[in-house]
Short mmCIF file of C-alpha atoms and ligand atoms in Angstrom, two decimals:
data_model
loop_
_atom_site.label_atom_id
_atom_site.label_comp_id
_atom_site.label_asym_id
_atom_site.label_seq_id
_atom_site.Cartn_x
_atom_site.Cartn_y
_atom_site.Cartn_z
CA MET A 3 245.14 -140.96 178.62
CA LYS A 4 242.88 -143.34 180.59
CA LEU A 5 239.48 -143.32 178.89
CA ALA A 6 236.15 -144.89 180.11
CA ILE A 7 233.54 -145.47 177.51
CA LEU A 8 230.05 -145.61 179.08
CA SER A 9 227.95 -148.39 177.28
CA ARG A 10 225.75 -151.19 177.98
CA SER A 11 226.82 -153.01 174.95
CA PRO A 12 230.74 -153.79 174.65
CA GLY A 13 230.08 -156.01 171.69
CA ALA A 14 228.07 -153.40 169.64
CA TYR A 15 230.07 -152.21 166.54
CA SER A 16 230.61 -148.57 167.69
CA THR A 17 231.71 -149.26 171.13
CA ALA A 18 234.08 -152.03 169.89
CA ARG A 19 235.62 -149.64 167.30
CA LEU A 20 236.09 -146.96 169.71
CA LYS A 21 237.88 -149.15 172.37
CA SER A 22 240.18 -150.58 169.70
CA ALA A 23 240.78 -147.08 168.19
CA ALA A 24 241.86 -146.14 171.63
CA LEU A 25 244.02 -149.18 172.42
CA GLU A 26 245.57 -148.87 169.06
CA ARG A 27 246.88 -145.10 170.00
CA GLY A 28 248.42 -146.54 173.22
CA HIS A 29 245.57 -145.25 175.46
CA GLU A 30 244.26 -147.19 178.39
CA CYS A 31 240.34 -147.79 177.79
CA ARG A 32 237.73 -149.65 179.40
CA VAL A 33 234.00 -150.05 178.62
CA LEU A 34 231.97 -149.58 181.72
CA ASN A 35 228.35 -150.50 182.03
CA THR A 36 226.54 -147.14 182.60
CA LEU A 37 224.10 -148.77 184.87
CA ARG A 38 226.62 -150.16 187.32
CA PHE A 39 227.81 -146.74 188.72
CA ALA A 40 226.84 -145.62 192.07
CA ILE A 41 226.80 -141.66 192.40
CA ASP A 42 228.45 -141.01 195.67
CA LEU A 43 227.50 -137.93 197.54
CA SER A 44 228.50 -138.98 200.72
CA GLY A 45 231.95 -137.64 201.12
CA GLU A 46 233.36 -134.13 200.96
CA GLU A 47 233.77 -134.44 197.23
CA PRO A 48 231.62 -135.83 194.38
CA ASP A 49 232.70 -139.19 193.89
CA MET A 50 231.45 -142.52 192.14
CA GLN A 51 231.65 -146.28 192.76
CA PHE A 52 231.45 -148.86 189.96
CA ARG A 53 230.23 -152.34 190.68
CA GLY A 54 230.42 -151.57 194.33
CA LYS A 55 234.05 -150.37 194.59
CA GLN A 56 235.54 -146.84 194.27
CA LEU A 57 236.05 -145.92 190.80
CA SER A 58 239.73 -145.44 189.82
CA ASP A 59 241.14 -142.14 188.08
CA TYR A 60 240.07 -141.50 184.62
CA ASP A 61 241.22 -138.78 182.22
CA ALA A 62 238.19 -138.75 179.99
CA VAL A 63 234.89 -140.26 179.52
CA LEU A 64 232.91 -141.02 176.27
CA PRO A 65 229.37 -141.41 177.07
CA ARG A 66 227.06 -143.57 174.73
CA ILE A 67 223.92 -143.27 176.60
CA GLY A 68 220.93 -145.15 175.05
CA ALA A 69 217.56 -143.51 175.07
CA SER A 70 216.10 -146.06 177.59
CA VAL A 71 218.53 -145.01 180.16
CA THR A 72 218.65 -141.24 179.77
CA TYR A 73 218.00 -140.12 183.25
CA PHE A 74 220.37 -142.48 185.08
CA GLY A 75 223.01 -142.16 182.22
CA THR A 76 223.05 -138.24 182.10
CA ALA A 77 223.11 -138.20 186.05
CA VAL A 78 226.42 -140.51 185.63
CA VAL A 79 227.93 -138.11 183.18
CA ARG A 80 227.04 -135.21 185.18
CA GLN A 81 228.85 -136.69 188.02
CA PHE A 82 232.04 -137.15 185.96
CA GLU A 83 231.70 -133.40 185.12
CA GLN A 84 231.59 -132.47 188.89
CA MET A 85 234.87 -134.75 189.09
CA ASP A 86 236.54 -132.56 186.52
CA VAL A 87 236.65 -135.69 184.22
CA TYR A 88 236.58 -134.45 180.49
CA THR A 89 233.63 -135.65 178.46
CA PRO A 90 232.99 -134.44 174.80
CA ASN A 91 229.26 -134.61 175.42
CA THR A 92 227.95 -133.02 178.62
CA ALA A 93 224.97 -134.53 180.57
CA ASN A 94 222.88 -131.17 179.50
CA GLY A 95 223.91 -131.77 175.79
CA ILE A 96 222.73 -135.40 175.79
CA ALA A 97 219.52 -134.50 177.71
CA ASN A 98 218.82 -131.42 175.21
CA SER A 99 219.26 -133.44 172.20
CA ARG A 100 217.34 -136.46 173.21
CA ASP A 101 214.11 -134.61 173.23
CA LYS A 102 213.13 -133.37 169.73
CA LEU A 103 211.16 -130.51 171.07
CA ARG A 104 213.80 -129.39 173.42
CA ALA A 105 216.38 -129.53 170.81
CA THR A 106 214.29 -127.58 168.22
CA GLN A 107 213.52 -125.01 170.83
CA ILE A 108 217.21 -124.41 171.67
CA LEU A 109 218.25 -124.39 167.88
CA SER A 110 215.51 -122.07 166.89
CA ARG A 111 217.07 -118.82 167.80
CA HIS A 112 220.18 -119.37 166.32
CA GLU A 113 219.28 -118.92 162.48
CA ILE A 114 219.63 -122.64 161.73
CA GLY A 115 217.35 -124.04 159.16
CA MET A 116 214.72 -126.57 160.45
CA PRO A 117 211.33 -127.77 159.12
CA ALA A 118 208.49 -125.60 160.56
CA THR A 119 207.40 -127.37 163.87
CA THR A 120 204.59 -126.85 166.38
CA PHE A 121 203.77 -128.39 169.77
CA VAL A 122 200.21 -128.19 171.34
CA ARG A 123 198.44 -130.09 174.18
CA ASP A 124 194.84 -129.27 173.82
CA LYS A 125 192.87 -131.24 171.06
CA ALA A 126 191.15 -127.80 170.12
CA ASP A 127 194.35 -126.37 169.05
CA VAL A 128 195.54 -129.31 166.80
CA LEU A 129 194.07 -128.22 163.51
CA SER A 130 195.25 -125.03 163.68
CA ALA A 131 198.81 -126.18 164.44
CA ILE A 132 198.62 -128.36 161.38
CA ASP A 133 197.81 -125.16 159.52
CA LEU A 134 200.68 -123.40 160.96
CA VAL A 135 203.32 -125.77 159.46
CA GLY A 136 201.43 -125.68 156.03
CA GLY A 137 198.81 -128.25 156.42
CA ALA A 138 198.78 -132.01 155.16
CA PRO A 139 200.74 -133.86 154.33
CA VAL A 140 202.33 -133.46 157.78
CA VAL A 141 204.93 -135.42 159.93
CA ILE A 142 204.03 -136.51 163.50
CA LYS A 143 206.91 -137.19 165.85
CA LEU A 144 207.14 -138.71 169.17
CA LEU A 145 209.42 -136.38 171.35
CA GLU A 146 211.76 -139.19 172.25
CA GLY A 147 211.61 -141.55 169.28
CA THR A 148 214.79 -143.04 167.44
CA GLN A 149 215.58 -145.21 164.47
CA GLY A 150 212.59 -143.91 162.56
CA ILE A 151 210.25 -145.51 165.18
CA GLY A 152 207.55 -142.91 166.23
CA VAL A 153 207.82 -140.77 163.02
CA ILE A 154 204.72 -140.67 161.08
CA LEU A 155 203.57 -139.10 157.71
CA ALA A 156 199.79 -138.27 157.74
CA PRO A 157 198.37 -137.82 154.43
CA ASP A 158 195.54 -135.42 155.48
CA LYS A 159 194.27 -133.47 158.31
CA LYS A 160 191.58 -135.93 159.41
CA VAL A 161 194.13 -138.60 159.84
CA ALA A 162 196.80 -136.45 161.48
CA GLU A 163 194.15 -135.22 164.03
CA ALA A 164 193.16 -138.94 164.76
CA ILE A 165 196.84 -139.95 165.01
CA ILE A 166 197.72 -136.96 167.33
CA GLU A 167 194.66 -137.87 169.59
CA THR A 168 195.32 -141.41 169.76
CA LEU A 169 198.93 -140.83 170.84
CA GLN A 170 198.05 -137.97 173.24
CA SER A 171 195.42 -140.28 174.82
CA THR A 172 198.17 -142.74 175.83
CA LYS A 173 200.07 -139.81 177.29
CA GLN A 174 202.66 -139.55 174.51
CA ASN A 175 203.71 -136.04 173.55
CA VAL A 176 204.00 -135.36 169.81
CA LEU A 177 205.27 -132.62 167.70
CA ILE A 178 203.76 -131.39 164.44
CA GLN A 179 206.19 -130.86 161.68
CA GLN A 180 206.22 -129.64 158.00
CA PHE A 181 206.74 -132.38 155.54
CA ILE A 182 209.67 -131.66 153.44
CA ALA A 183 208.62 -133.45 150.31
CA GLU A 184 211.69 -132.01 148.21
CA SER A 185 213.89 -134.13 150.30
CA LYS A 186 212.31 -137.37 148.64
CA GLY A 187 212.97 -139.74 151.29
CA ARG A 188 216.59 -138.90 151.67
CA ASP A 189 218.59 -137.14 154.30
CA ILE A 190 222.24 -136.21 155.42
CA ARG A 191 223.81 -137.54 158.24
CA ALA A 192 227.06 -135.45 159.22
CA LEU A 193 229.37 -136.72 161.91
CA VAL A 194 230.63 -133.84 163.78
CA VAL A 195 233.79 -134.15 166.07
CA GLY A 196 235.01 -131.06 167.62
CA ASP A 197 234.43 -128.30 165.40
CA ARG A 198 234.41 -129.96 162.12
CA VAL A 199 232.53 -132.60 160.10
CA VAL A 200 234.68 -135.79 160.00
CA GLY A 201 232.44 -137.70 157.59
CA ALA A 202 229.10 -137.46 156.03
CA MET A 203 226.67 -139.66 154.35
CA ARG A 204 223.36 -139.53 152.37
CA ARG A 205 220.83 -142.03 153.51
CA THR A 206 217.89 -142.82 151.05
CA ALA A 207 214.76 -144.68 152.03
CA GLN A 208 213.61 -147.85 150.59
CA GLY A 209 210.76 -148.02 148.21
CA ASP A 210 208.00 -145.64 149.04
CA GLU A 211 209.12 -145.34 152.81
CA PHE A 212 209.77 -141.85 153.62
CA ARG A 213 212.02 -142.46 156.48
CA SER A 214 215.67 -142.84 155.51
CA ASN A 215 216.87 -144.51 158.87
CA VAL A 216 219.26 -147.37 158.38
CA HIS A 217 217.14 -149.30 160.67
CA ARG A 218 214.24 -148.79 158.47
CA GLY A 219 216.15 -150.17 155.46
CA GLY A 220 217.66 -147.04 154.21
CA SER A 221 220.70 -147.26 152.11
CA VAL A 222 223.76 -145.25 152.62
CA GLU A 223 226.57 -143.45 150.41
CA ALA A 224 229.27 -141.28 151.38
CA VAL A 225 228.88 -137.38 150.22
CA GLU A 226 231.18 -134.47 150.14
CA LEU A 227 229.25 -131.75 152.16
CA ASP A 228 229.20 -128.37 150.66
CA ALA A 229 230.28 -125.55 152.96
CA GLU A 230 226.62 -124.52 154.07
CA TYR A 231 225.85 -128.09 155.12
CA GLU A 232 229.12 -128.34 157.16
CA ARG A 233 228.74 -125.18 158.88
CA THR A 234 225.02 -126.02 159.78
CA ALA A 235 226.03 -129.34 161.24
CA VAL A 236 228.94 -127.88 163.43
CA ARG A 237 226.83 -125.00 164.62
CA ALA A 238 224.03 -127.27 165.53
CA ALA A 239 226.41 -129.67 167.45
CA GLN A 240 228.14 -126.84 169.24
CA ILE A 241 224.71 -124.97 170.23
CA MET A 242 223.48 -128.51 171.73
CA GLY A 243 226.74 -128.80 173.92
CA LEU A 244 227.88 -131.73 171.87
CA ARG A 245 231.55 -132.33 170.73
CA VAL A 246 230.67 -135.76 169.12
CA ALA A 247 227.37 -135.68 167.43
CA GLY A 248 225.39 -137.04 164.37
CA VAL A 249 223.57 -134.15 162.76
CA ASP A 250 220.69 -135.16 160.57
CA MET A 251 219.56 -132.77 158.03
CA LEU A 252 217.04 -132.69 155.13
CA GLU A 253 217.94 -131.13 151.86
CA GLY A 254 215.40 -128.44 151.53
CA ASN A 255 214.88 -126.21 148.53
CA ASP A 256 216.81 -123.39 150.38
CA GLY A 257 219.47 -125.29 151.98
CA PRO A 258 219.87 -127.65 155.02
CA LEU A 259 217.07 -128.24 157.50
CA VAL A 260 218.20 -129.82 160.77
CA MET A 261 215.89 -132.53 162.17
CA GLU A 262 218.04 -133.80 165.14
CA VAL A 263 221.20 -133.88 166.71
CA ASN A 264 222.31 -137.41 168.03
CA SER A 265 224.67 -137.70 171.05
CA SER A 266 225.69 -141.24 170.58
CA PRO A 267 225.66 -141.37 166.71
CA GLY A 268 226.19 -145.17 165.38
CA LEU A 269 229.48 -145.37 163.42
CA GLU A 270 228.95 -148.69 161.53
CA GLY A 271 226.94 -147.06 158.63
CA ILE A 272 229.01 -144.04 158.29
CA GLU A 273 232.32 -145.85 158.43
CA ARG A 274 231.16 -148.32 155.94
CA ALA A 275 229.89 -145.63 153.56
CA THR A 276 232.98 -143.30 153.88
CA GLY A 277 235.67 -145.83 154.55
CA LEU A 278 237.02 -143.33 157.20
CA ASP A 279 238.39 -144.06 160.72
CA ILE A 280 235.82 -142.00 162.43
CA ALA A 281 236.17 -143.85 165.74
CA GLY A 282 239.91 -142.76 165.56
CA ALA A 283 238.95 -139.15 164.89
CA ILE A 284 236.88 -139.25 168.18
CA ILE A 285 239.58 -140.79 170.21
CA ASP A 286 242.13 -138.19 168.85
CA HIS A 287 239.79 -135.30 169.60
CA ILE A 288 239.28 -136.51 173.23
CA ASP A 289 242.82 -136.89 173.61
CA ASN A 290 243.55 -133.31 172.55
CA GLN A 291 240.79 -132.06 174.89
CA VAL A 292 241.51 -133.86 177.90
CA ALA A 293 243.05 -130.94 179.81
CA PHE A 294 239.89 -129.01 179.49
CA PRO A 295 237.17 -130.42 181.47
CA GLU A 296 233.76 -128.95 180.73
CA LEU A 297 232.99 -126.31 183.45
CA ASP A 298 229.75 -124.37 183.79
CA VAL A 299 231.17 -120.83 183.37
CA ARG A 300 228.08 -119.13 184.90
CA GLN A 301 228.22 -121.22 187.89
CA ARG A 302 231.79 -120.70 188.52
CA LEU A 303 231.85 -116.93 187.64
CA THR A 304 228.83 -115.94 189.77
CA VAL A 305 230.24 -117.26 193.12
CA SER A 306 231.34 -113.86 194.09
CA THR A 307 228.44 -111.73 195.21
CA GLY A 308 227.45 -108.96 193.06
CA TYR A 309 229.47 -110.36 190.26
CA GLY A 310 227.82 -111.96 187.19
CA VAL A 311 227.87 -112.53 183.45
CA ALA A 312 225.60 -110.28 181.22
CA GLU A 313 225.36 -109.60 177.59
CA LEU A 314 225.50 -105.86 176.75
CA HIS A 315 224.27 -104.43 173.54
CA ILE A 316 225.73 -101.20 171.75
CA PRO A 317 222.80 -99.66 170.22
CA GLU A 318 222.96 -97.34 167.25
CA GLY A 319 223.96 -93.83 168.54
CA SER A 320 225.65 -95.08 171.69
CA LYS A 321 228.65 -93.12 172.95
CA PHE A 322 230.60 -96.34 172.76
CA VAL A 323 230.24 -96.50 168.98
CA GLY A 324 233.55 -95.90 167.53
CA GLN A 325 235.55 -96.19 170.75
CA THR A 326 238.16 -98.71 171.36
CA ILE A 327 237.48 -101.17 174.37
CA ASP A 328 240.44 -99.22 176.06
CA ASP A 329 238.71 -95.93 175.55
CA SER A 330 235.16 -97.26 176.47
CA GLY A 331 236.04 -97.17 180.25
CA LEU A 332 234.38 -100.65 180.78
CA ARG A 333 237.67 -101.95 182.40
CA GLU A 334 237.75 -98.93 184.93
CA LEU A 335 234.00 -100.00 185.82
CA ASP A 336 235.23 -103.61 186.62
CA ILE A 337 233.74 -104.95 183.55
CA THR A 338 235.69 -107.55 181.29
CA ILE A 339 234.81 -108.32 177.86
CA LEU A 340 234.82 -112.10 177.35
CA THR A 341 233.53 -112.33 173.78
CA LEU A 342 232.24 -109.94 171.30
CA HIS A 343 229.43 -110.92 168.77
CA ARG A 344 229.38 -108.98 165.58
CA ASP A 345 226.87 -110.01 162.91
CA ARG A 346 227.32 -113.90 162.79
CA SER A 347 230.79 -114.11 164.03
CA VAL A 348 232.08 -114.21 167.52
CA ILE A 349 235.48 -112.62 168.57
CA PRO A 350 236.81 -114.23 171.61
CA ASN A 351 238.97 -112.06 174.19
CA PRO A 352 238.79 -108.99 171.85
CA LYS A 353 241.83 -106.84 171.73
CA THR A 354 241.56 -103.62 173.82
CA THR A 355 242.57 -101.63 170.62
CA ARG A 356 239.55 -102.94 168.78
CA ALA A 357 236.67 -100.32 168.15
CA LEU A 358 233.36 -101.02 168.91
CA GLN A 359 230.55 -100.80 166.27
CA ALA A 360 226.67 -100.35 166.48
CA ASP A 361 224.96 -103.40 167.26
CA ASP A 362 227.86 -105.46 168.73
CA ARG A 363 226.89 -107.80 171.72
CA LEU A 364 229.44 -108.06 174.48
CA THR A 365 229.45 -110.87 176.74
CA CYS A 366 230.90 -109.44 179.81
CA PHE A 367 231.88 -110.41 183.43
CA GLY A 368 231.79 -107.90 185.95
CA LYS A 369 229.71 -105.90 188.74
CA LEU A 370 226.21 -106.42 187.95
CA GLU A 371 225.20 -103.07 189.46
CA GLU A 372 227.48 -101.27 186.88
CA MET A 373 226.09 -103.46 183.95
CA ARG A 374 222.37 -102.93 184.77
CA GLY A 375 222.23 -99.75 182.90
CA MET A 376 223.73 -101.20 179.67
CA ILE A 377 221.54 -104.23 179.45
CA PRO A 378 219.49 -103.90 176.45
CA THR A 379 215.74 -103.83 176.82
CA ARG A 380 214.27 -107.17 176.00
CA ARG A 381 214.75 -107.95 172.25
CA LYS A 382 211.85 -107.21 170.20
CA ARG A 383 210.31 -110.04 168.15
CA ARG A 384 211.10 -109.29 164.71
CA ASP A 385 208.39 -109.33 161.95
CA LYS A 386 207.80 -113.08 161.45
CA VAL A 387 209.53 -114.73 158.44
CA ARG A 388 207.55 -117.72 157.76
CA LYS A 389 209.26 -120.80 156.66
CA LEU A 390 206.74 -122.11 154.44
CA PRO A 391 206.44 -121.73 150.50
CA LYS A 392 204.27 -118.63 149.56
CA GLU A 393 201.50 -120.62 147.89
CA VAL A 394 201.01 -122.55 151.34
CA LEU A 395 201.03 -119.34 153.02
CA GLU A 396 198.34 -117.79 150.96
CA ALA A 397 196.09 -120.86 150.90
CA ASN A 398 196.34 -120.70 154.89
CA SER A 399 195.56 -117.14 155.32
CA GLU A 400 192.16 -117.56 153.35
CA ALA A 401 190.89 -120.41 155.37
N1 LIG B 13 209.96 -133.22 158.43
C1 LIG B 13 210.21 -134.14 157.50
N2 LIG B 13 209.95 -134.22 156.18
C2 LIG B 13 210.49 -135.20 155.49
N3 LIG B 13 211.10 -136.26 155.98
C3 LIG B 13 211.33 -136.37 157.42
C4 LIG B 13 210.67 -135.36 158.23
N4 LIG B 13 211.04 -135.60 159.55
C5 LIG B 13 211.79 -136.92 159.47
N5 LIG B 13 211.86 -137.30 158.03
C6 LIG B 13 212.35 -138.58 157.84
O1 LIG B 13 212.27 -139.57 159.03
C7 LIG B 13 213.36 -140.08 159.37
C8 LIG B 13 213.37 -140.24 160.89
O2 LIG B 13 213.17 -138.81 161.44
P1 LIG B 13 214.01 -138.33 162.88
O3 LIG B 13 213.43 -137.00 163.26
O4 LIG B 13 215.43 -138.47 162.56
O5 LIG B 13 213.60 -139.36 163.85
P2 LIG B 13 214.49 -140.54 164.50
O6 LIG B 13 215.09 -139.93 165.73
O7 LIG B 13 213.49 -141.53 164.75
O8 LIG B 13 215.52 -141.00 163.54
C9 LIG B 13 214.52 -138.92 158.98
O9 LIG B 13 215.73 -139.60 158.88
C10 LIG B 13 213.99 -138.52 157.52
O10 LIG B 13 214.17 -139.36 156.46
MG1 LIG B 14 217.06 -139.61 162.96
#
């Protein structure tokens, strides 16, 4: 294949390793400076120029977009998507993972463990927001920080309030997060490629520092992840729309707590710690997937007027319970079932001989008018299950 690595630093360890892994495998590979593209919407089809010349044909692109160029960088990746060039990480995925609040919001409905988090704007709401995540000590984070910069541990509420006020007065948005003390300055970085973890390491902060980032002096060691950590990392990356990702997890008392999902994970620490050829695994994955450029299913499927994608719910007592898909008559109504969600598993292209059960959710494509009556009333909010330990909740409720 012919691969373009989008990067501004051809000499950096990760870029150099990816390029040599591609060349070793007999691929053609160029490192292209993300900022030298011109997005060209002047012709009949989406196109791009590079350094003032028409871009040649590429089979795949591997974006390594730095935080300082997210807007332009994701625009370039989006343009490759429009041109049907395969990318393991979509523009949307990169943008979503870049913003810690946005990432937490997207992950929050998928039963993935995360530290309790809040986000407020008005000064008057800061103290109750701190209580909501369990009180001090509390972690304060800039939405777009990296390498541990912009992550602060505030020992008490007064200090937390002062820090938040100061940051907000300089127009910086911050989120407020429960401090996971039991993680003790350690965290897990899992490198996800496709639908598996290809390498993992534990990072341990230096001295009394609580941030374990390698850039903050953290040390690394290889770890063998247990199944729960592995599944959590893969799901988090997939939900974010990333096929190459570094998922950071704290080791909470009740299992993994995802802090962030990085779309351009550094390879140096993890390759040194594990001795594994992570760059090679990334290149092999891209080579395998090249035939399947990312497409926005909704956009493609809803171009016919009156047709669309909807999620249908089979409630307890519905006439569909116990019927096979064949017997349900959905096909006669021009409704095709794309996936069936049952408990936590997803069954793609379910066989028509499969029987439906109460509480199944069906992602369907079909005539919107026919599906309207089968769309569930808006999901009720469940009784809140708080993430905080009982002692903390009790102390809070007395305040
Ligand atoms: N809620 C938390 N509780 C305990 N430690 C945390 C928490 N959030 C972050 N940390 C520590 O700070 C480090 C940096 O936080 P992270 O959210 O990953 O920001 P960055 O994008 O700057 O790496 C983490 O690797 C972890 O060691
Ligand atoms: Mg991090």
